[in-house]
Amino acid sequence: MRFFVDTADVAAIAELNDLGMVDGVTTNPSLILKSGRNILEVTKEICSIVSGPVSAEVVALKAEDMIAEGRKLAEIAENIAVKVPLTWDGLKTCKVLSDDGLMVNVTLCFSANQALLAAKAGATFISPFIGRLDDINLDGLELISDIRQIYDNYGFDTQILAASIRTANHVTQCALIGADVMTAPPSVIKALATHVLTEKGLDQFTKDWAQTGQKII
Ligand code: E4P
């Protein structure tokens, strides 16, 4: 499973990228706001660090305007994936930009039927939001599983990009289900390294080592 990092924080992206943890990046208008940066400038900087797909989201609501924004975003770098919302106009935009040969990430997906439409419109990525479904007591992971089965049933090559990931368990379950990609904030990716027994074991080893009175260097 490929790891995308869900942030527009350039320093955080660079740190994870140096460790080989970043296969791509996803941003959205809220993350651009949080970064305090200009969308074109920060996206260009991210694309200079990361060679994999970098999603940049359109903000217009009508297809004609979305298409114009998408083409402008795609000019930033060759690895831009234009992110469009899962609305009828977003699907029209997806079809046009996909036919142009651009990568398109269809976002804000909350149902298997929406994912089916995105695949038929030629989406490169579909982004089902797990955490936001869990927030309203629905099963986000079940949606990932349903989309996996539907795409496999019919051989769609749209990649499932599990989004709105909030926990380490979300990551494990997405990997078991067979999501192609997951995108998570840097804090969640870093948290994957932690385990209470790792900390306990290391604490014991450190104490025992001190008692040996030895040094390696
Ligand atoms: C994905 O592309 C979205 O930017 C993101 O995963 C949304 O996550 P949130 O629901 O935690 O805001």
PDB file of C-alpha atoms and ligand atoms in Angstrom:
ATOM      1  CA  MET A   1       0.000   0.000   0.000  1.00  0.00           C
ATOM      2  CA  ARG A   2       1.369   3.391  -0.972  1.00  0.00           C
ATOM      3  CA  PHE A   3       1.511   6.163   1.641  1.00  0.00           C
ATOM      4  CA  PHE A   4       0.398   9.667   0.758  1.00  0.00           C
ATOM      5  CA  VAL A   5       0.779  12.395   3.365  1.00  0.00           C
ATOM      6  CA  ASP A   6      -2.272  14.557   3.928  1.00  0.00           C
ATOM      7  CA  THR A   7      -0.829  18.006   4.560  1.00  0.00           C
ATOM      8  CA  ALA A   8       0.474  21.182   2.949  1.00  0.00           C
ATOM      9  CA  ASP A   9       3.181  21.516   5.624  1.00  0.00           C
ATOM     10  CA  VAL A  10       6.370  21.455   3.558  1.00  0.00           C
ATOM     11  CA  ALA A  11       8.700  20.760   6.498  1.00  0.00           C
ATOM     12  CA  ALA A  12       6.616  17.770   7.621  1.00  0.00           C
ATOM     13  CA  ILE A  13       6.517  16.411   4.060  1.00  0.00           C
ATOM     14  CA  ALA A  14      10.286  16.785   3.679  1.00  0.00           C
ATOM     15  CA  GLU A  15      10.966  14.981   6.962  1.00  0.00           C
ATOM     16  CA  LEU A  16       8.813  11.979   6.039  1.00  0.00           C
ATOM     17  CA  ASN A  17      10.080  11.997   2.460  1.00  0.00           C
ATOM     18  CA  ASP A  18      13.688  11.701   3.667  1.00  0.00           C
ATOM     19  CA  LEU A  19      12.635   8.469   5.405  1.00  0.00           C
ATOM     20  CA  GLY A  20      11.078   7.058   2.247  1.00  0.00           C
ATOM     21  CA  MET A  21       7.578   7.248   3.751  1.00  0.00           C
ATOM     22  CA  VAL A  22       6.026   9.516   1.117  1.00  0.00           C
ATOM     23  CA  ASP A  23       4.691   8.104  -2.140  1.00  0.00           C
ATOM     24  CA  GLY A  24       2.563  11.178  -2.760  1.00  0.00           C
ATOM     25  CA  VAL A  25       0.749  14.092  -1.105  1.00  0.00           C
ATOM     26  CA  THR A  26      -2.866  15.163  -0.759  1.00  0.00           C
ATOM     27  CA  THR A  27      -3.988  18.700   0.018  1.00  0.00           C
ATOM     28  CA  ASN A  28      -7.379  20.360   0.248  1.00  0.00           C
ATOM     29  CA  PRO A  29      -8.600  23.948   0.799  1.00  0.00           C
ATOM     30  CA  SER A  30      -8.631  23.492   4.589  1.00  0.00           C
ATOM     31  CA  LEU A  31      -5.023  22.272   4.569  1.00  0.00           C
ATOM     32  CA  ILE A  32      -3.980  25.218   2.355  1.00  0.00           C
ATOM     33  CA  LEU A  33      -5.646  27.552   4.880  1.00  0.00           C
ATOM     34  CA  LYS A  34      -3.783  25.829   7.721  1.00  0.00           C
ATOM     35  CA  SER A  35      -0.465  26.248   5.875  1.00  0.00           C
ATOM     36  CA  GLY A  36      -0.967  30.009   5.536  1.00  0.00           C
ATOM     37  CA  ARG A  37       0.627  29.777   2.061  1.00  0.00           C
ATOM     38  CA  ASN A  38      -0.467  30.629  -1.475  1.00  0.00           C
ATOM     39  CA  ILE A  39      -1.848  27.472  -3.133  1.00  0.00           C
ATOM     40  CA  LEU A  40       0.228  27.788  -6.312  1.00  0.00           C
ATOM     41  CA  GLU A  41       3.468  28.499  -4.443  1.00  0.00           C
ATOM     42  CA  VAL A  42       3.143  25.836  -1.770  1.00  0.00           C
ATOM     43  CA  THR A  43       1.999  23.200  -4.257  1.00  0.00           C
ATOM     44  CA  LYS A  44       4.985  23.965  -6.503  1.00  0.00           C
ATOM     45  CA  GLU A  45       7.331  23.595  -3.517  1.00  0.00           C
ATOM     46  CA  ILE A  46       5.736  20.266  -2.552  1.00  0.00           C
ATOM     47  CA  CYS A  47       6.111  19.016  -6.131  1.00  0.00           C
ATOM     48  CA  SER A  48       9.822  19.888  -6.029  1.00  0.00           C
ATOM     49  CA  ILE A  49      10.250  17.562  -3.021  1.00  0.00           C
ATOM     50  CA  VAL A  50       7.936  14.671  -3.881  1.00  0.00           C
ATOM     51  CA  SER A  51       8.049  12.820  -7.189  1.00  0.00           C
ATOM     52  CA  GLY A  52       4.768  10.917  -6.697  1.00  0.00           C
ATOM     53  CA  PRO A  53       1.268  12.330  -7.268  1.00  0.00           C
ATOM     54  CA  VAL A  54       0.486  15.603  -5.463  1.00  0.00           C
ATOM     55  CA  SER A  55      -3.234  16.324  -5.241  1.00  0.00           C
ATOM     56  CA  ALA A  56      -4.303  19.968  -5.574  1.00  0.00           C
ATOM     57  CA  GLU A  57      -8.011  20.694  -5.263  1.00  0.00           C
ATOM     58  CA  VAL A  58     -10.209  22.917  -7.421  1.00  0.00           C
ATOM     59  CA  VAL A  59     -12.569  25.243  -5.577  1.00  0.00           C
ATOM     60  CA  ALA A  60     -15.075  26.248  -8.293  1.00  0.00           C
ATOM     61  CA  LEU A  61     -18.461  24.537  -8.251  1.00  0.00           C
ATOM     62  CA  LYS A  62     -19.381  24.596 -11.963  1.00  0.00           C
ATOM     63  CA  ALA A  63     -17.720  22.161 -14.365  1.00  0.00           C
ATOM     64  CA  GLU A  64     -16.526  24.833 -16.800  1.00  0.00           C
ATOM     65  CA  ASP A  65     -14.762  26.727 -14.003  1.00  0.00           C
ATOM     66  CA  MET A  66     -13.445  23.531 -12.389  1.00  0.00           C
ATOM     67  CA  ILE A  67     -11.916  22.472 -15.697  1.00  0.00           C
ATOM     68  CA  ALA A  68     -10.151  25.858 -16.050  1.00  0.00           C
ATOM     69  CA  GLU A  69      -8.848  25.664 -12.465  1.00  0.00           C
ATOM     70  CA  GLY A  70      -7.775  22.062 -12.924  1.00  0.00           C
ATOM     71  CA  ARG A  71      -5.796  22.903 -16.067  1.00  0.00           C
ATOM     72  CA  LYS A  72      -4.095  25.794 -14.242  1.00  0.00           C
ATOM     73  CA  LEU A  73      -3.198  23.554 -11.259  1.00  0.00           C
ATOM     74  CA  ALA A  74      -1.880  20.893 -13.637  1.00  0.00           C
ATOM     75  CA  GLU A  75       0.564  23.444 -15.082  1.00  0.00           C
ATOM     76  CA  ILE A  76       2.384  23.557 -11.709  1.00  0.00           C
ATOM     77  CA  ALA A  77       4.165  20.253 -12.294  1.00  0.00           C
ATOM     78  CA  GLU A  78       3.846  16.959 -14.147  1.00  0.00           C
ATOM     79  CA  ASN A  79       2.996  15.067 -10.938  1.00  0.00           C
ATOM     80  CA  ILE A  80      -0.132  17.092 -10.106  1.00  0.00           C
ATOM     81  CA  ALA A  81      -3.329  15.096  -9.587  1.00  0.00           C
ATOM     82  CA  VAL A  82      -6.273  17.460  -9.958  1.00  0.00           C
ATOM     83  CA  LYS A  83      -8.664  16.931  -7.071  1.00  0.00           C
ATOM     84  CA  VAL A  84     -12.357  17.430  -7.790  1.00  0.00           C
ATOM     85  CA  PRO A  85     -15.387  16.923  -5.525  1.00  0.00           C
ATOM     86  CA  LEU A  86     -17.790  14.058  -6.101  1.00  0.00           C
ATOM     87  CA  THR A  87     -20.598  16.139  -7.551  1.00  0.00           C
ATOM     88  CA  TRP A  88     -22.120  15.881 -11.010  1.00  0.00           C
ATOM     89  CA  ASP A  89     -19.997  18.854 -12.124  1.00  0.00           C
ATOM     90  CA  GLY A  90     -16.957  17.234 -10.508  1.00  0.00           C
ATOM     91  CA  LEU A  91     -17.603  14.052 -12.500  1.00  0.00           C
ATOM     92  CA  LYS A  92     -17.891  16.059 -15.740  1.00  0.00           C
ATOM     93  CA  THR A  93     -14.578  17.707 -14.878  1.00  0.00           C
ATOM     94  CA  CYS A  94     -13.046  14.328 -14.102  1.00  0.00           C
ATOM     95  CA  LYS A  95     -14.025  12.981 -17.519  1.00  0.00           C
ATOM     96  CA  VAL A  96     -12.654  16.004 -19.420  1.00  0.00           C
ATOM     97  CA  LEU A  97      -9.369  16.207 -17.517  1.00  0.00           C
ATOM     98  CA  SER A  98      -8.852  12.414 -17.586  1.00  0.00           C
ATOM     99  CA  ASP A  99      -9.404  12.468 -21.350  1.00  0.00           C
ATOM    100  CA  ASP A 100      -6.720  15.211 -21.487  1.00  0.00           C
ATOM    101  CA  GLY A 101      -4.345  12.681 -19.906  1.00  0.00           C
ATOM    102  CA  LEU A 102      -4.236  14.348 -16.477  1.00  0.00           C
ATOM    103  CA  MET A 103      -4.380  12.474 -13.168  1.00  0.00           C
ATOM    104  CA  VAL A 104      -7.667  13.136 -11.377  1.00  0.00           C
ATOM    105  CA  ASN A 105      -8.461  12.444  -7.719  1.00  0.00           C
ATOM    106  CA  VAL A 106     -12.209  12.445  -7.018  1.00  0.00           C
ATOM    107  CA  THR A 107     -12.672  13.452  -3.404  1.00  0.00           C
ATOM    108  CA  LEU A 108     -15.413  13.655  -0.777  1.00  0.00           C
ATOM    109  CA  CYS A 109     -16.655  10.138  -1.616  1.00  0.00           C
ATOM    110  CA  PHE A 110     -19.046   8.683   0.943  1.00  0.00           C
ATOM    111  CA  SER A 111     -20.799   5.862  -0.927  1.00  0.00           C
ATOM    112  CA  ALA A 112     -19.996   2.890  -3.160  1.00  0.00           C
ATOM    113  CA  ASN A 113     -22.282   4.266  -5.876  1.00  0.00           C
ATOM    114  CA  GLN A 114     -20.326   7.531  -5.922  1.00  0.00           C
ATOM    115  CA  ALA A 115     -17.116   5.500  -6.306  1.00  0.00           C
ATOM    116  CA  LEU A 116     -18.665   3.557  -9.191  1.00  0.00           C
ATOM    117  CA  LEU A 117     -19.490   6.825 -11.004  1.00  0.00           C
ATOM    118  CA  ALA A 118     -15.971   8.174 -10.452  1.00  0.00           C
ATOM    119  CA  ALA A 119     -14.444   5.044 -11.969  1.00  0.00           C
ATOM    120  CA  LYS A 120     -16.735   5.289 -14.988  1.00  0.00           C
ATOM    121  CA  ALA A 121     -15.692   8.954 -15.408  1.00  0.00           C
ATOM    122  CA  GLY A 122     -12.063   7.840 -15.624  1.00  0.00           C
ATOM    123  CA  ALA A 123     -10.795   8.864 -12.179  1.00  0.00           C
ATOM    124  CA  THR A 124      -7.181   7.962 -11.403  1.00  0.00           C
ATOM    125  CA  PHE A 125      -7.967   7.974  -7.668  1.00  0.00           C
ATOM    126  CA  ILE A 126     -11.170   7.763  -5.643  1.00  0.00           C
ATOM    127  CA  SER A 127     -10.957   9.203  -2.122  1.00  0.00           C
ATOM    128  CA  PRO A 128     -13.481   7.649   0.291  1.00  0.00           C
ATOM    129  CA  PHE A 129     -13.424   9.500   3.650  1.00  0.00           C
ATOM    130  CA  ILE A 130     -13.291   6.914   6.430  1.00  0.00           C
ATOM    131  CA  GLY A 131     -13.017   9.156   9.496  1.00  0.00           C
ATOM    132  CA  ARG A 132     -15.873  11.427   8.531  1.00  0.00           C
ATOM    133  CA  LEU A 133     -18.186   8.407   8.085  1.00  0.00           C
ATOM    134  CA  ASP A 134     -17.091   7.044  11.480  1.00  0.00           C
ATOM    135  CA  ASP A 135     -17.841  10.510  12.933  1.00  0.00           C
ATOM    136  CA  ILE A 136     -21.537  10.038  12.089  1.00  0.00           C
ATOM    137  CA  ASN A 137     -21.604   6.421  13.309  1.00  0.00           C
ATOM    138  CA  LEU A 138     -21.331   4.831   9.864  1.00  0.00           C
ATOM    139  CA  ASP A 139     -18.623   2.314   8.959  1.00  0.00           C
ATOM    140  CA  GLY A 140     -15.905   3.968   6.895  1.00  0.00           C
ATOM    141  CA  LEU A 141     -13.903   0.762   6.545  1.00  0.00           C
ATOM    142  CA  GLU A 142     -16.943  -1.101   5.215  1.00  0.00           C
ATOM    143  CA  LEU A 143     -17.077   1.472   2.413  1.00  0.00           C
ATOM    144  CA  ILE A 144     -13.444   0.766   1.490  1.00  0.00           C
ATOM    145  CA  SER A 145     -14.243  -2.951   1.413  1.00  0.00           C
ATOM    146  CA  ASP A 146     -17.354  -2.434  -0.761  1.00  0.00           C
ATOM    147  CA  ILE A 147     -15.472  -0.279  -3.272  1.00  0.00           C
ATOM    148  CA  ARG A 148     -12.619  -2.816  -3.433  1.00  0.00           C
ATOM    149  CA  GLN A 149     -15.099  -5.580  -4.288  1.00  0.00           C
ATOM    150  CA  ILE A 150     -16.971  -3.513  -6.874  1.00  0.00           C
ATOM    151  CA  TYR A 151     -13.804  -2.327  -8.622  1.00  0.00           C
ATOM    152  CA  ASP A 152     -12.414  -5.877  -8.660  1.00  0.00           C
ATOM    153  CA  ASN A 153     -15.724  -7.310  -9.935  1.00  0.00           C
ATOM    154  CA  TYR A 154     -15.529  -5.154 -13.030  1.00  0.00           C
ATOM    155  CA  GLY A 155     -11.808  -4.572 -13.452  1.00  0.00           C
ATOM    156  CA  PHE A 156     -11.870  -0.800 -12.907  1.00  0.00           C
ATOM    157  CA  ASP A 157      -8.335   0.499 -12.606  1.00  0.00           C
ATOM    158  CA  THR A 158      -9.254   3.568 -10.525  1.00  0.00           C
ATOM    159  CA  GLN A 159      -7.073   3.418  -7.421  1.00  0.00           C
ATOM    160  CA  ILE A 160      -8.711   3.426  -3.994  1.00  0.00           C
ATOM    161  CA  LEU A 161      -7.109   6.224  -1.976  1.00  0.00           C
ATOM    162  CA  ALA A 162      -8.372   5.714   1.580  1.00  0.00           C
ATOM    163  CA  ALA A 163      -8.707   9.200   3.087  1.00  0.00           C
ATOM    164  CA  SER A 164      -9.744  10.871   6.319  1.00  0.00           C
ATOM    165  CA  ILE A 165      -7.628   8.342   8.158  1.00  0.00           C
ATOM    166  CA  ARG A 166      -7.459   9.085  11.859  1.00  0.00           C
ATOM    167  CA  THR A 167      -6.046   5.975  13.549  1.00  0.00           C
ATOM    168  CA  ALA A 168      -3.402   3.287  13.197  1.00  0.00           C
ATOM    169  CA  ASN A 169      -6.230   0.749  13.018  1.00  0.00           C
ATOM    170  CA  HIS A 170      -7.632   2.506   9.955  1.00  0.00           C
ATOM    171  CA  VAL A 171      -4.242   2.015   8.270  1.00  0.00           C
ATOM    172  CA  THR A 172      -4.016  -1.688   9.179  1.00  0.00           C
ATOM    173  CA  GLN A 173      -7.567  -2.417   8.067  1.00  0.00           C
ATOM    174  CA  CYS A 174      -7.139  -0.522   4.780  1.00  0.00           C
ATOM    175  CA  ALA A 175      -4.007  -2.548   4.053  1.00  0.00           C
ATOM    176  CA  LEU A 176      -5.851  -5.802   4.833  1.00  0.00           C
ATOM    177  CA  ILE A 177      -8.805  -4.838   2.626  1.00  0.00           C
ATOM    178  CA  GLY A 178      -6.448  -3.916  -0.198  1.00  0.00           C
ATOM    179  CA  ALA A 179      -6.774  -0.151  -0.555  1.00  0.00           C
ATOM    180  CA  ASP A 180      -4.209   0.918  -3.147  1.00  0.00           C
ATOM    181  CA  VAL A 181      -3.163   4.020  -1.244  1.00  0.00           C
ATOM    182  CA  MET A 182      -3.863   5.625   2.097  1.00  0.00           C
ATOM    183  CA  THR A 183      -3.448   9.281   2.952  1.00  0.00           C
ATOM    184  CA  ALA A 184      -2.962  10.383   6.534  1.00  0.00           C
ATOM    185  CA  PRO A 185      -1.641  13.382   8.434  1.00  0.00           C
ATOM    186  CA  PRO A 186       2.043  13.242   9.465  1.00  0.00           C
ATOM    187  CA  SER A 187       1.044  12.661  13.112  1.00  0.00           C
ATOM    188  CA  VAL A 188      -0.853   9.465  12.197  1.00  0.00           C
ATOM    189  CA  ILE A 189       2.006   8.166  10.025  1.00  0.00           C
ATOM    190  CA  LYS A 190       4.478   8.777  12.858  1.00  0.00           C
ATOM    191  CA  ALA A 191       2.134   7.118  15.372  1.00  0.00           C
ATOM    192  CA  LEU A 192       2.343   3.885  13.345  1.00  0.00           C
ATOM    193  CA  ALA A 193       5.860   3.430  14.760  1.00  0.00           C
ATOM    194  CA  THR A 194       4.736   3.411  18.388  1.00  0.00           C
ATOM    195  CA  HIS A 195       3.747   0.425  20.509  1.00  0.00           C
ATOM    196  CA  VAL A 196       3.479   0.250  24.290  1.00  0.00           C
ATOM    197  CA  LEU A 197       5.493  -2.991  24.387  1.00  0.00           C
ATOM    198  CA  THR A 198       8.253  -1.414  22.277  1.00  0.00           C
ATOM    199  CA  GLU A 199       8.531   1.416  24.801  1.00  0.00           C
ATOM    200  CA  LYS A 200       8.401  -0.986  27.777  1.00  0.00           C
ATOM    201  CA  GLY A 201      10.992  -3.320  26.249  1.00  0.00           C
ATOM    202  CA  LEU A 202      13.352  -0.489  25.342  1.00  0.00           C
ATOM    203  CA  ASP A 203      13.092   0.922  28.847  1.00  0.00           C
ATOM    204  CA  GLN A 204      14.104  -2.446  30.318  1.00  0.00           C
ATOM    205  CA  PHE A 205      16.993  -2.906  27.861  1.00  0.00           C
ATOM    206  CA  THR A 206      18.265   0.603  28.655  1.00  0.00           C
ATOM    207  CA  LYS A 207      18.208  -0.079  32.413  1.00  0.00           C
ATOM    208  CA  ASP A 208      19.888  -3.497  32.058  1.00  0.00           C
ATOM    209  CA  TRP A 209      22.530  -2.077  29.733  1.00  0.00           C
ATOM    210  CA  ALA A 210      23.415   0.610  32.270  1.00  0.00           C
ATOM    211  CA  GLN A 211      24.024  -2.138  34.842  1.00  0.00           C
ATOM    212  CA  THR A 212      26.565  -3.880  32.581  1.00  0.00           C
ATOM    213  CA  GLY A 213      28.823  -0.819  32.790  1.00  0.00           C
ATOM    214  CA  GLN A 214      29.790  -1.408  29.150  1.00  0.00           C
ATOM    215  CA  LYS A 215      29.995   0.961  26.171  1.00  0.00           C
ATOM    216  CA  ILE A 216      29.755   0.129  22.476  1.00  0.00           C
ATOM    217  CA  ILE A 217      31.565   3.290  21.383  1.00  0.00           C
TER     218      ILE A 217
HETATM  219  C1  E4P B   1      -8.101  13.624   1.648  1.00  0.00           C
HETATM  220  O1  E4P B   1      -7.731  13.848   0.539  1.00  0.00           O
HETATM  221  C2  E4P B   1      -8.536  14.658   2.598  1.00  0.00           C
HETATM  222  O2  E4P B   1      -7.691  15.785   2.426  1.00  0.00           O
HETATM  223  C3  E4P B   1      -8.431  14.243   4.036  1.00  0.00           C
HETATM  224  O3  E4P B   1      -8.046  12.905   4.160  1.00  0.00           O
HETATM  225  C4  E4P B   1      -9.592  14.628   4.873  1.00  0.00           C
HETATM  226  O4  E4P B   1      -9.367  14.207   6.199  1.00  0.00           O
HETATM  227  P1  E4P B   1     -10.208  14.775   7.426  1.00  0.00           P
HETATM  228  O5  E4P B   1     -11.574  14.190   7.359  1.00  0.00           O
HETATM  229  O6  E4P B   1      -9.455  14.282   8.639  1.00  0.00           O
HETATM  230  O7  E4P B   1     -10.204  16.277   7.296  1.00  0.00           O
END
